[in-house]
Short mmCIF file of C-alpha atoms and ligand atoms in Angstrom, two decimals:
data_model
loop_
_atom_site.label_atom_id
_atom_site.label_comp_id
_atom_site.label_asym_id
_atom_site.label_seq_id
_atom_site.Cartn_x
_atom_site.Cartn_y
_atom_site.Cartn_z
CA MET A 1 12.19 15.63 15.66
CA ALA A 2 11.04 13.22 12.97
CA ARG A 3 12.22 9.79 11.95
CA PHE A 4 12.80 8.63 8.38
CA THR A 5 13.30 4.88 7.94
CA LEU A 6 13.84 2.80 4.81
CA PRO A 7 15.26 -0.66 4.13
CA ARG A 8 19.05 -0.85 4.35
CA ASP A 9 19.24 -2.04 0.72
CA ILE A 10 16.82 -1.71 -2.17
CA TYR A 11 17.87 -3.70 -5.23
CA HIS A 12 15.90 -2.56 -8.26
CA GLY A 13 15.77 -3.21 -11.97
CA GLU A 14 16.22 -6.21 -14.19
CA GLY A 15 18.13 -9.02 -12.51
CA ALA A 16 17.65 -7.66 -8.98
CA LEU A 17 16.30 -11.03 -7.82
CA GLU A 18 19.77 -12.56 -8.25
CA GLU A 19 21.01 -10.40 -5.37
CA LEU A 20 19.57 -13.09 -3.07
CA LYS A 21 22.80 -14.98 -3.87
CA ASN A 22 24.68 -12.41 -1.83
CA LEU A 23 22.66 -12.57 1.40
CA LYS A 24 24.79 -13.67 4.33
CA GLY A 25 23.21 -16.25 6.59
CA LYS A 26 22.66 -19.92 7.44
CA LYS A 27 18.94 -20.55 7.09
CA ALA A 28 16.20 -18.81 5.13
CA ILE A 29 12.45 -19.38 5.21
CA VAL A 30 10.59 -18.30 2.09
CA VAL A 31 7.00 -17.09 2.64
CA VAL A 32 4.75 -17.08 -0.45
CA GLY A 33 1.09 -16.94 -1.46
CA GLY A 34 -1.21 -19.02 -3.57
CA GLY A 35 1.04 -20.33 -6.32
CA ALA A 36 1.53 -17.66 -9.01
CA MET A 37 5.20 -17.28 -8.07
CA LYS A 38 5.64 -21.06 -8.21
CA ARG A 39 3.86 -21.39 -11.59
CA GLN A 40 5.96 -18.60 -13.08
CA GLY A 41 9.18 -20.23 -11.85
CA PHE A 42 10.19 -17.43 -9.48
CA LEU A 43 9.89 -19.55 -6.33
CA ALA A 44 12.37 -22.10 -7.71
CA LYS A 45 14.74 -19.27 -8.66
CA VAL A 46 14.55 -17.80 -5.15
CA GLU A 47 15.28 -21.20 -3.60
CA ASP A 48 18.23 -21.73 -5.95
CA TYR A 49 19.73 -18.29 -5.28
CA LEU A 50 19.43 -18.75 -1.51
CA LYS A 51 21.09 -22.16 -1.75
CA GLU A 52 23.85 -20.58 -3.83
CA ALA A 53 24.28 -18.16 -0.93
CA GLY A 54 25.04 -21.25 1.19
CA MET A 55 21.75 -21.28 3.07
CA GLU A 56 19.44 -24.09 4.07
CA VAL A 57 15.96 -23.20 2.74
CA ALA A 58 12.46 -23.92 4.08
CA LEU A 59 9.13 -22.94 2.49
CA PHE A 60 5.95 -21.55 3.96
CA GLU A 61 3.39 -21.58 1.15
CA GLY A 62 -0.25 -20.70 0.77
CA VAL A 63 -0.65 -17.32 2.48
CA GLU A 64 -4.18 -16.22 1.50
CA PRO A 65 -5.28 -12.74 0.36
CA ASP A 66 -6.06 -10.61 3.46
CA PRO A 67 -3.99 -12.96 5.65
CA SER A 68 -5.50 -14.28 8.88
CA VAL A 69 -4.26 -14.44 12.45
CA GLU A 70 -4.21 -18.25 12.09
CA THR A 71 -1.86 -18.11 9.09
CA VAL A 72 0.43 -15.73 10.96
CA MET A 73 0.55 -18.07 13.98
CA LYS A 74 1.20 -21.11 11.77
CA GLY A 75 4.04 -19.30 10.03
CA ALA A 76 5.53 -18.11 13.31
CA LYS A 77 5.47 -21.71 14.60
CA ALA A 78 7.21 -22.95 11.44
CA MET A 79 9.86 -20.29 12.02
CA GLN A 80 10.31 -21.25 15.68
CA GLU A 81 10.95 -24.84 14.59
CA PHE A 82 13.24 -24.04 11.64
CA GLU A 83 15.05 -21.08 13.30
CA PRO A 84 15.86 -19.06 10.15
CA ASP A 85 18.15 -16.04 10.25
CA TRP A 86 16.51 -14.71 7.07
CA ILE A 87 12.80 -14.36 6.34
CA VAL A 88 12.27 -13.95 2.60
CA ALA A 89 8.71 -12.91 1.72
CA MET A 90 7.60 -12.88 -1.89
CA GLY A 91 4.32 -12.04 -3.63
CA GLY A 92 1.58 -9.43 -3.59
CA GLY A 93 0.99 -7.46 -0.42
CA SER A 94 -0.45 -10.40 1.52
CA PRO A 95 2.46 -12.84 1.93
CA ILE A 96 4.80 -9.95 2.78
CA ASP A 97 2.34 -8.48 5.30
CA ALA A 98 1.79 -11.92 6.85
CA ALA A 99 5.55 -12.59 7.05
CA LYS A 100 6.10 -9.25 8.83
CA ALA A 101 3.69 -10.32 11.58
CA MET A 102 5.13 -13.86 11.68
CA TRP A 103 8.52 -12.26 12.23
CA ALA A 104 7.31 -10.49 15.40
CA PHE A 105 5.75 -13.69 16.82
CA TYR A 106 8.83 -15.71 15.86
CA GLU A 107 11.08 -13.38 17.82
CA TYR A 108 8.60 -12.87 20.69
CA PRO A 109 6.37 -15.98 20.95
CA GLU A 110 4.71 -14.68 24.11
CA ILE A 111 3.35 -11.41 22.65
CA THR A 112 -0.24 -10.94 21.42
CA PHE A 113 -1.87 -8.94 18.62
CA GLU A 114 -3.28 -6.64 21.28
CA ASP A 115 0.33 -5.83 22.30
CA LEU A 116 1.20 -4.99 18.71
CA ILE A 117 -1.71 -2.84 17.58
CA THR A 118 -0.63 0.30 19.40
CA PRO A 119 1.28 2.07 16.62
CA PHE A 120 5.06 2.14 16.98
CA SER A 121 5.14 -0.05 20.10
CA PHE A 122 6.85 -3.20 18.75
CA PRO A 123 9.63 -4.87 20.72
CA GLU A 124 13.05 -4.69 19.08
CA LEU A 125 13.16 -7.13 16.16
CA ARG A 126 16.26 -8.55 14.39
CA GLN A 127 17.28 -10.56 17.46
CA LYS A 128 16.82 -13.76 15.46
CA ALA A 129 16.32 -12.86 11.80
CA LYS A 130 16.49 -10.22 9.11
CA PHE A 131 13.80 -9.68 6.51
CA ALA A 132 13.88 -9.50 2.71
CA ALA A 133 10.77 -8.61 0.70
CA ILE A 134 10.14 -9.24 -2.99
CA PRO A 135 6.92 -7.68 -4.38
CA SER A 136 5.04 -9.23 -7.30
CA THR A 137 2.50 -6.40 -7.66
CA SER A 138 3.12 -2.69 -8.22
CA GLY A 139 1.14 -0.85 -5.60
CA THR A 140 1.17 -1.61 -1.88
CA ALA A 141 4.96 -1.10 -1.58
CA THR A 142 4.89 -3.22 1.57
CA GLU A 143 8.49 -4.16 0.65
CA VAL A 144 9.61 -0.75 1.95
CA THR A 145 6.91 0.21 4.46
CA ALA A 146 6.47 -0.07 8.20
CA PHE A 147 2.93 -1.47 7.78
CA SER A 148 1.09 -4.78 7.71
CA VAL A 149 -2.61 -5.61 7.87
CA ILE A 150 -3.76 -8.88 9.45
CA THR A 151 -7.40 -9.97 9.71
CA ASP A 152 -9.02 -11.72 12.67
CA TYR A 153 -11.96 -13.37 10.88
CA ALA A 154 -13.46 -14.78 14.08
CA LYS A 155 -13.69 -11.32 15.64
CA GLY A 156 -14.27 -9.52 12.31
CA ILE A 157 -11.38 -7.13 13.03
CA LYS A 158 -8.50 -5.93 10.86
CA TYR A 159 -5.31 -5.29 12.78
CA PRO A 160 -3.30 -2.54 11.10
CA LEU A 161 0.25 -2.98 12.35
CA ALA A 162 2.61 -0.02 12.10
CA ASP A 163 6.18 0.07 13.34
CA PHE A 164 9.58 0.81 11.78
CA ASN A 165 10.77 -2.52 13.24
CA ILE A 166 8.84 -4.25 10.43
CA THR A 167 10.34 -2.11 7.67
CA PRO A 168 12.25 -4.81 5.75
CA ASP A 169 16.06 -4.91 5.71
CA VAL A 170 16.23 -5.71 2.01
CA ALA A 171 13.72 -4.96 -0.76
CA ILE A 172 14.09 -6.54 -4.18
CA VAL A 173 12.13 -4.60 -6.79
CA ASP A 174 12.58 -6.72 -9.92
CA PRO A 175 10.31 -5.89 -12.89
CA ALA A 176 10.35 -9.52 -14.12
CA LEU A 177 7.93 -10.36 -11.31
CA VAL A 178 5.23 -7.97 -12.55
CA ALA A 179 5.47 -8.80 -16.28
CA GLU A 180 2.49 -11.18 -16.04
CA LEU A 181 0.34 -8.97 -13.80
CA PRO A 182 -3.30 -8.93 -15.05
CA VAL A 183 -4.18 -5.49 -16.51
CA LYS A 184 -6.95 -4.87 -13.96
CA GLN A 185 -4.39 -5.24 -11.21
CA VAL A 186 -2.02 -2.95 -13.11
CA ALA A 187 -4.76 -0.31 -13.13
CA TYR A 188 -5.89 -0.65 -9.51
CA THR A 189 -2.48 -1.03 -7.91
CA GLY A 190 -1.12 1.79 -10.07
CA MET A 191 -3.84 4.15 -8.86
CA ASP A 192 -3.19 2.96 -5.29
CA ALA A 193 0.45 4.01 -5.75
CA LEU A 194 -0.63 7.41 -7.13
CA THR A 195 -2.90 7.86 -4.10
CA HIS A 196 -0.05 6.93 -1.73
CA ALA A 197 2.20 9.58 -3.27
CA ILE A 198 -0.44 12.35 -3.40
CA GLU A 199 -1.67 11.67 0.14
CA ALA A 200 1.93 11.55 1.46
CA TYR A 201 2.75 14.85 -0.27
CA VAL A 202 -0.13 16.73 1.39
CA SER A 203 -0.06 14.79 4.69
CA THR A 204 0.44 16.75 7.91
CA LEU A 205 3.66 14.71 8.32
CA ASN A 206 5.12 15.60 4.93
CA CYS A 207 8.75 16.70 5.11
CA PRO A 208 11.68 17.50 2.81
CA TYR A 209 12.79 13.85 3.08
CA THR A 210 9.49 12.48 1.74
CA ASP A 211 8.56 15.25 -0.73
CA PRO A 212 10.99 14.38 -3.55
CA LEU A 213 10.02 10.71 -3.38
CA ALA A 214 6.32 11.56 -3.58
CA LEU A 215 6.70 14.04 -6.44
CA LYS A 216 8.87 11.71 -8.52
CA ALA A 217 6.43 8.85 -7.94
CA ILE A 218 3.49 11.01 -9.08
CA GLU A 219 5.36 12.12 -12.19
CA MET A 220 6.26 8.53 -13.07
CA VAL A 221 2.71 7.24 -12.59
CA PHE A 222 1.40 9.98 -14.88
CA ASP A 223 4.10 9.17 -17.45
CA TYR A 224 3.91 5.38 -17.41
CA LEU A 225 0.68 3.93 -16.00
CA PRO A 226 -1.38 4.02 -19.25
CA ALA A 227 1.40 2.32 -21.23
CA SER A 228 1.90 -0.23 -18.45
CA TYR A 229 -1.84 -0.94 -18.66
CA ARG A 230 -1.37 -1.58 -22.39
CA CYS A 231 1.36 -4.10 -21.48
CA ASN A 232 4.36 -2.05 -22.53
CA MET A 233 7.03 -3.80 -20.46
CA GLU A 234 9.34 -0.81 -20.18
CA ALA A 235 6.48 1.19 -18.67
CA ARG A 236 5.58 -1.77 -16.45
CA ALA A 237 9.13 -1.70 -15.05
CA LYS A 238 8.94 2.07 -14.45
CA MET A 239 5.66 1.61 -12.55
CA HIS A 240 7.34 -1.00 -10.33
CA ASP A 241 9.91 1.63 -9.34
CA ALA A 242 7.31 4.40 -9.04
CA GLN A 243 5.15 2.46 -6.57
CA CYS A 244 8.26 1.75 -4.48
CA LEU A 245 9.16 5.46 -4.35
CA ALA A 246 5.57 6.22 -3.31
CA GLY A 247 5.93 3.59 -0.59
CA MET A 248 9.10 5.17 0.76
CA ALA A 249 7.23 8.49 0.98
CA PHE A 250 4.07 7.24 2.67
CA SER A 251 5.81 4.86 5.06
CA ASN A 252 7.31 7.99 6.60
CA ALA A 253 4.72 10.71 5.87
CA LEU A 254 1.61 8.50 6.28
CA LEU A 255 -1.65 8.88 4.32
CA GLY A 256 -5.03 10.64 4.44
CA ILE A 257 -8.79 10.22 4.13
CA VAL A 258 -8.82 8.67 0.65
CA HIS A 259 -7.42 5.62 2.40
CA SER A 260 -9.77 6.03 5.39
CA MET A 261 -12.73 5.94 2.98
CA ALA A 262 -11.36 3.00 0.97
CA HIS A 263 -10.64 0.99 4.14
CA LYS A 264 -14.16 1.35 5.45
CA THR A 265 -16.04 0.75 2.19
CA GLY A 266 -13.98 -2.17 0.82
CA ALA A 267 -16.22 -4.82 2.36
CA ALA A 268 -19.23 -2.70 3.34
CA PHE A 269 -21.74 -3.44 0.58
CA SER A 270 -23.65 -6.61 -0.31
CA THR A 271 -23.05 -6.06 -4.03
CA GLY A 272 -19.41 -7.09 -3.67
CA HIS A 273 -15.96 -6.09 -2.59
CA ILE A 274 -14.55 -2.74 -3.77
CA THR A 275 -10.88 -3.40 -4.58
CA HIS A 276 -8.58 -1.13 -2.57
CA GLY A 277 -6.91 0.66 -5.48
CA LEU A 278 -10.18 1.11 -7.37
CA ALA A 279 -11.82 2.67 -4.30
CA ASN A 280 -8.85 5.04 -3.90
CA ALA A 281 -8.99 6.02 -7.57
CA MET A 282 -12.70 6.88 -7.31
CA TYR A 283 -12.39 8.89 -4.08
CA LEU A 284 -9.15 10.73 -4.83
CA PRO A 285 -10.49 13.65 -6.96
CA TYR A 286 -13.33 14.33 -4.48
CA VAL A 287 -10.95 14.32 -1.53
CA ILE A 288 -8.59 16.71 -3.32
CA LYS A 289 -11.50 19.14 -3.75
CA TYR A 290 -12.41 18.76 -0.06
CA ASN A 291 -8.85 19.13 1.24
CA ALA A 292 -8.12 22.06 -1.09
CA LYS A 293 -10.41 24.25 1.05
CA ASP A 294 -7.44 24.22 3.43
CA PRO A 295 -4.97 26.83 2.11
CA VAL A 296 -1.84 24.86 3.01
CA ALA A 297 -3.14 21.74 1.27
CA ALA A 298 -4.25 23.81 -1.74
CA LYS A 299 -0.72 25.12 -2.13
CA ARG A 300 0.68 21.59 -1.98
CA TYR A 301 -1.77 20.23 -4.59
CA ALA A 302 -0.87 23.15 -6.87
CA GLU A 303 2.82 22.28 -6.41
CA ILE A 304 2.09 18.73 -7.57
CA ALA A 305 0.23 20.01 -10.65
CA ARG A 306 3.08 22.39 -11.51
CA PHE A 307 5.73 19.69 -10.97
CA VAL A 308 4.08 17.32 -13.45
CA GLY A 309 3.62 20.12 -15.98
CA LEU A 310 -0.15 20.63 -15.78
CA GLY A 311 -1.56 23.99 -16.81
CA GLY A 312 -3.36 26.62 -14.74
CA ALA A 313 -2.89 30.32 -14.07
CA SER A 314 -4.12 30.18 -10.47
CA GLU A 315 -3.85 27.72 -7.61
CA LYS A 316 -7.49 26.79 -8.17
CA ALA A 317 -6.96 26.19 -11.89
CA LEU A 318 -3.92 24.01 -11.17
CA ILE A 319 -5.89 21.91 -8.69
CA ASN A 320 -8.70 21.53 -11.24
CA SER A 321 -6.15 20.33 -13.81
CA LEU A 322 -4.85 17.77 -11.33
CA CYS A 323 -8.37 16.43 -10.68
CA GLU A 324 -9.12 16.37 -14.41
CA LYS A 325 -5.94 14.40 -15.02
CA ILE A 326 -6.98 11.81 -12.40
CA ASN A 327 -10.47 11.61 -13.93
CA GLU A 328 -8.89 11.09 -17.36
CA PHE A 329 -6.80 8.26 -15.96
CA ASN A 330 -9.87 6.64 -14.43
CA VAL A 331 -11.55 6.70 -17.85
CA ILE A 332 -8.48 5.18 -19.56
CA LEU A 333 -8.21 2.50 -16.86
CA ASN A 334 -11.92 1.63 -16.86
CA ILE A 335 -12.44 2.81 -13.30
CA PRO A 336 -15.93 4.20 -12.56
CA ALA A 337 -16.30 7.83 -11.47
CA THR A 338 -18.87 7.22 -8.73
CA LEU A 339 -20.02 4.56 -6.27
CA LYS A 340 -23.32 4.55 -8.16
CA ASP A 341 -21.59 3.70 -11.45
CA PHE A 342 -19.63 1.03 -9.61
CA GLY A 343 -22.96 -0.63 -8.83
CA ILE A 344 -23.64 0.17 -5.18
CA LYS A 345 -27.43 0.23 -4.63
CA GLU A 346 -28.85 3.59 -3.57
CA ASP A 347 -30.98 2.16 -0.74
CA GLU A 348 -28.06 0.29 0.75
CA PHE A 349 -25.77 3.31 0.37
CA LYS A 350 -28.21 5.56 2.22
CA GLU A 351 -28.83 2.97 4.90
CA LYS A 352 -25.12 2.47 5.63
CA LEU A 353 -23.92 6.04 5.01
CA SER A 354 -23.81 7.31 8.57
CA SER A 355 -22.05 4.26 10.00
CA ILE A 356 -19.51 4.15 7.17
CA ALA A 357 -18.82 7.87 7.55
CA GLU A 358 -18.25 7.51 11.25
CA LEU A 359 -15.93 4.53 10.78
CA ALA A 360 -13.95 6.39 8.10
CA VAL A 361 -13.44 9.39 10.37
CA GLY A 362 -12.09 6.99 13.03
CA ASP A 363 -9.67 5.27 10.62
CA ALA A 364 -5.95 5.43 11.43
CA CYS A 365 -5.27 7.37 8.19
CA THR A 366 -7.54 10.30 9.11
CA GLY A 367 -5.06 11.68 11.66
CA SER A 368 -2.53 12.80 9.04
CA ASN A 369 -5.07 14.23 6.57
CA PRO A 370 -4.35 17.92 5.91
CA ARG A 371 -7.92 19.08 6.65
CA SER A 372 -9.92 17.82 9.62
CA ILE A 373 -13.29 16.21 8.99
CA THR A 374 -16.42 15.58 11.07
CA PRO A 375 -18.73 12.59 10.57
CA GLU A 376 -21.31 14.98 9.03
CA GLN A 377 -18.77 16.32 6.52
CA MET A 378 -17.68 12.75 5.75
CA GLU A 379 -21.31 11.84 4.99
CA LYS A 380 -21.52 14.76 2.57
CA LEU A 381 -18.23 13.76 0.96
CA PHE A 382 -19.38 10.14 0.51
CA THR A 383 -22.64 11.44 -0.96
CA CYS A 384 -20.64 13.41 -3.56
CA THR A 385 -18.69 10.26 -4.46
CA TYR A 386 -21.98 8.37 -4.85
CA TYR A 387 -23.73 10.81 -7.20
CA GLY A 388 -20.70 12.52 -8.71
CA THR A 389 -21.74 15.92 -7.40
CA GLU A 390 -19.41 18.86 -6.81
CA VAL A 391 -17.62 19.08 -3.43
CA ASP A 392 -18.40 22.63 -2.30
CA PHE A 393 -18.10 22.58 1.48
FE1 FE B 401 -3.07 1.89 -0.43
#
């Protein structure tokens, strides 16, 4: 038995935001981030539409990137006082992730993060409120996923929350919100979406319900990401849909070790943060080569290559074409091919290699990777991504 869960309604395309007018309820709290949505006028629109729906509206503003436990608790308290029956979260991944956690603490004030971190152990939500999510970036797809990441800065821990209870009820995927996205973010979040779809397609939990979503998402990223990066607005809109399809696939099929590696190297080096999508884009071709030693995974990667029309007479040739295509995209999008090119110092890399490798093997995403991996193999794989050497083990 497997479960496949998506939001009840996904409104997509131009004008989707206006659907907020048709939500049924009495009180809505809008959760947003640092101000981009306000500056671009979308926050005011959301408030107006919700008022048109006959609701009283409250605001919770200022959710920071990588939202903290403190912000979540503050938001939950605001919700307990205001008692909304709709939580409307808008912005990049962070405000939506934060609002998902606030939702749990609003409905169950007595629970703790420790209660929530066991995957798929949430108490039953929707006793007090429903949840609408409106993304303003094209990558994380948190508007349709069962995931949220909250950081405890005091303890230096990230809590990855996973439960279908926090899959939103309504997702509004309106391309107007990503029209102003900076091109670097277009590149990184677009490659994050591609990684979601490829990892979901080869995941040990892939199934006929997730496969078509993943394949279509991959095809659309290959067709539209470069033009979206060049600010073609039609392509930008297609990418907004593509990342959402990828999200529907990976929320149900989960991910793999590209994400394990990106999670554990994001903040590992003194030379600076490695943005999530950029890290994924760098690691993806190496991981494909590693996973393709598993015959089942090899077949699945070849299916992807065939589906998007890449050439190759054998499975191996098809997989090579897929990796070449990803490398080509990284060149177009100004994404380095190796950790060394990114600027990670060799001494520091060598010094931290074994601990990073061990942490990556222990990451929640490793469990659904199609080929198992030991800490020693992970060290070798990271070494390939540092120097750009061939993965031949
Ligand atoms: Fe991701």
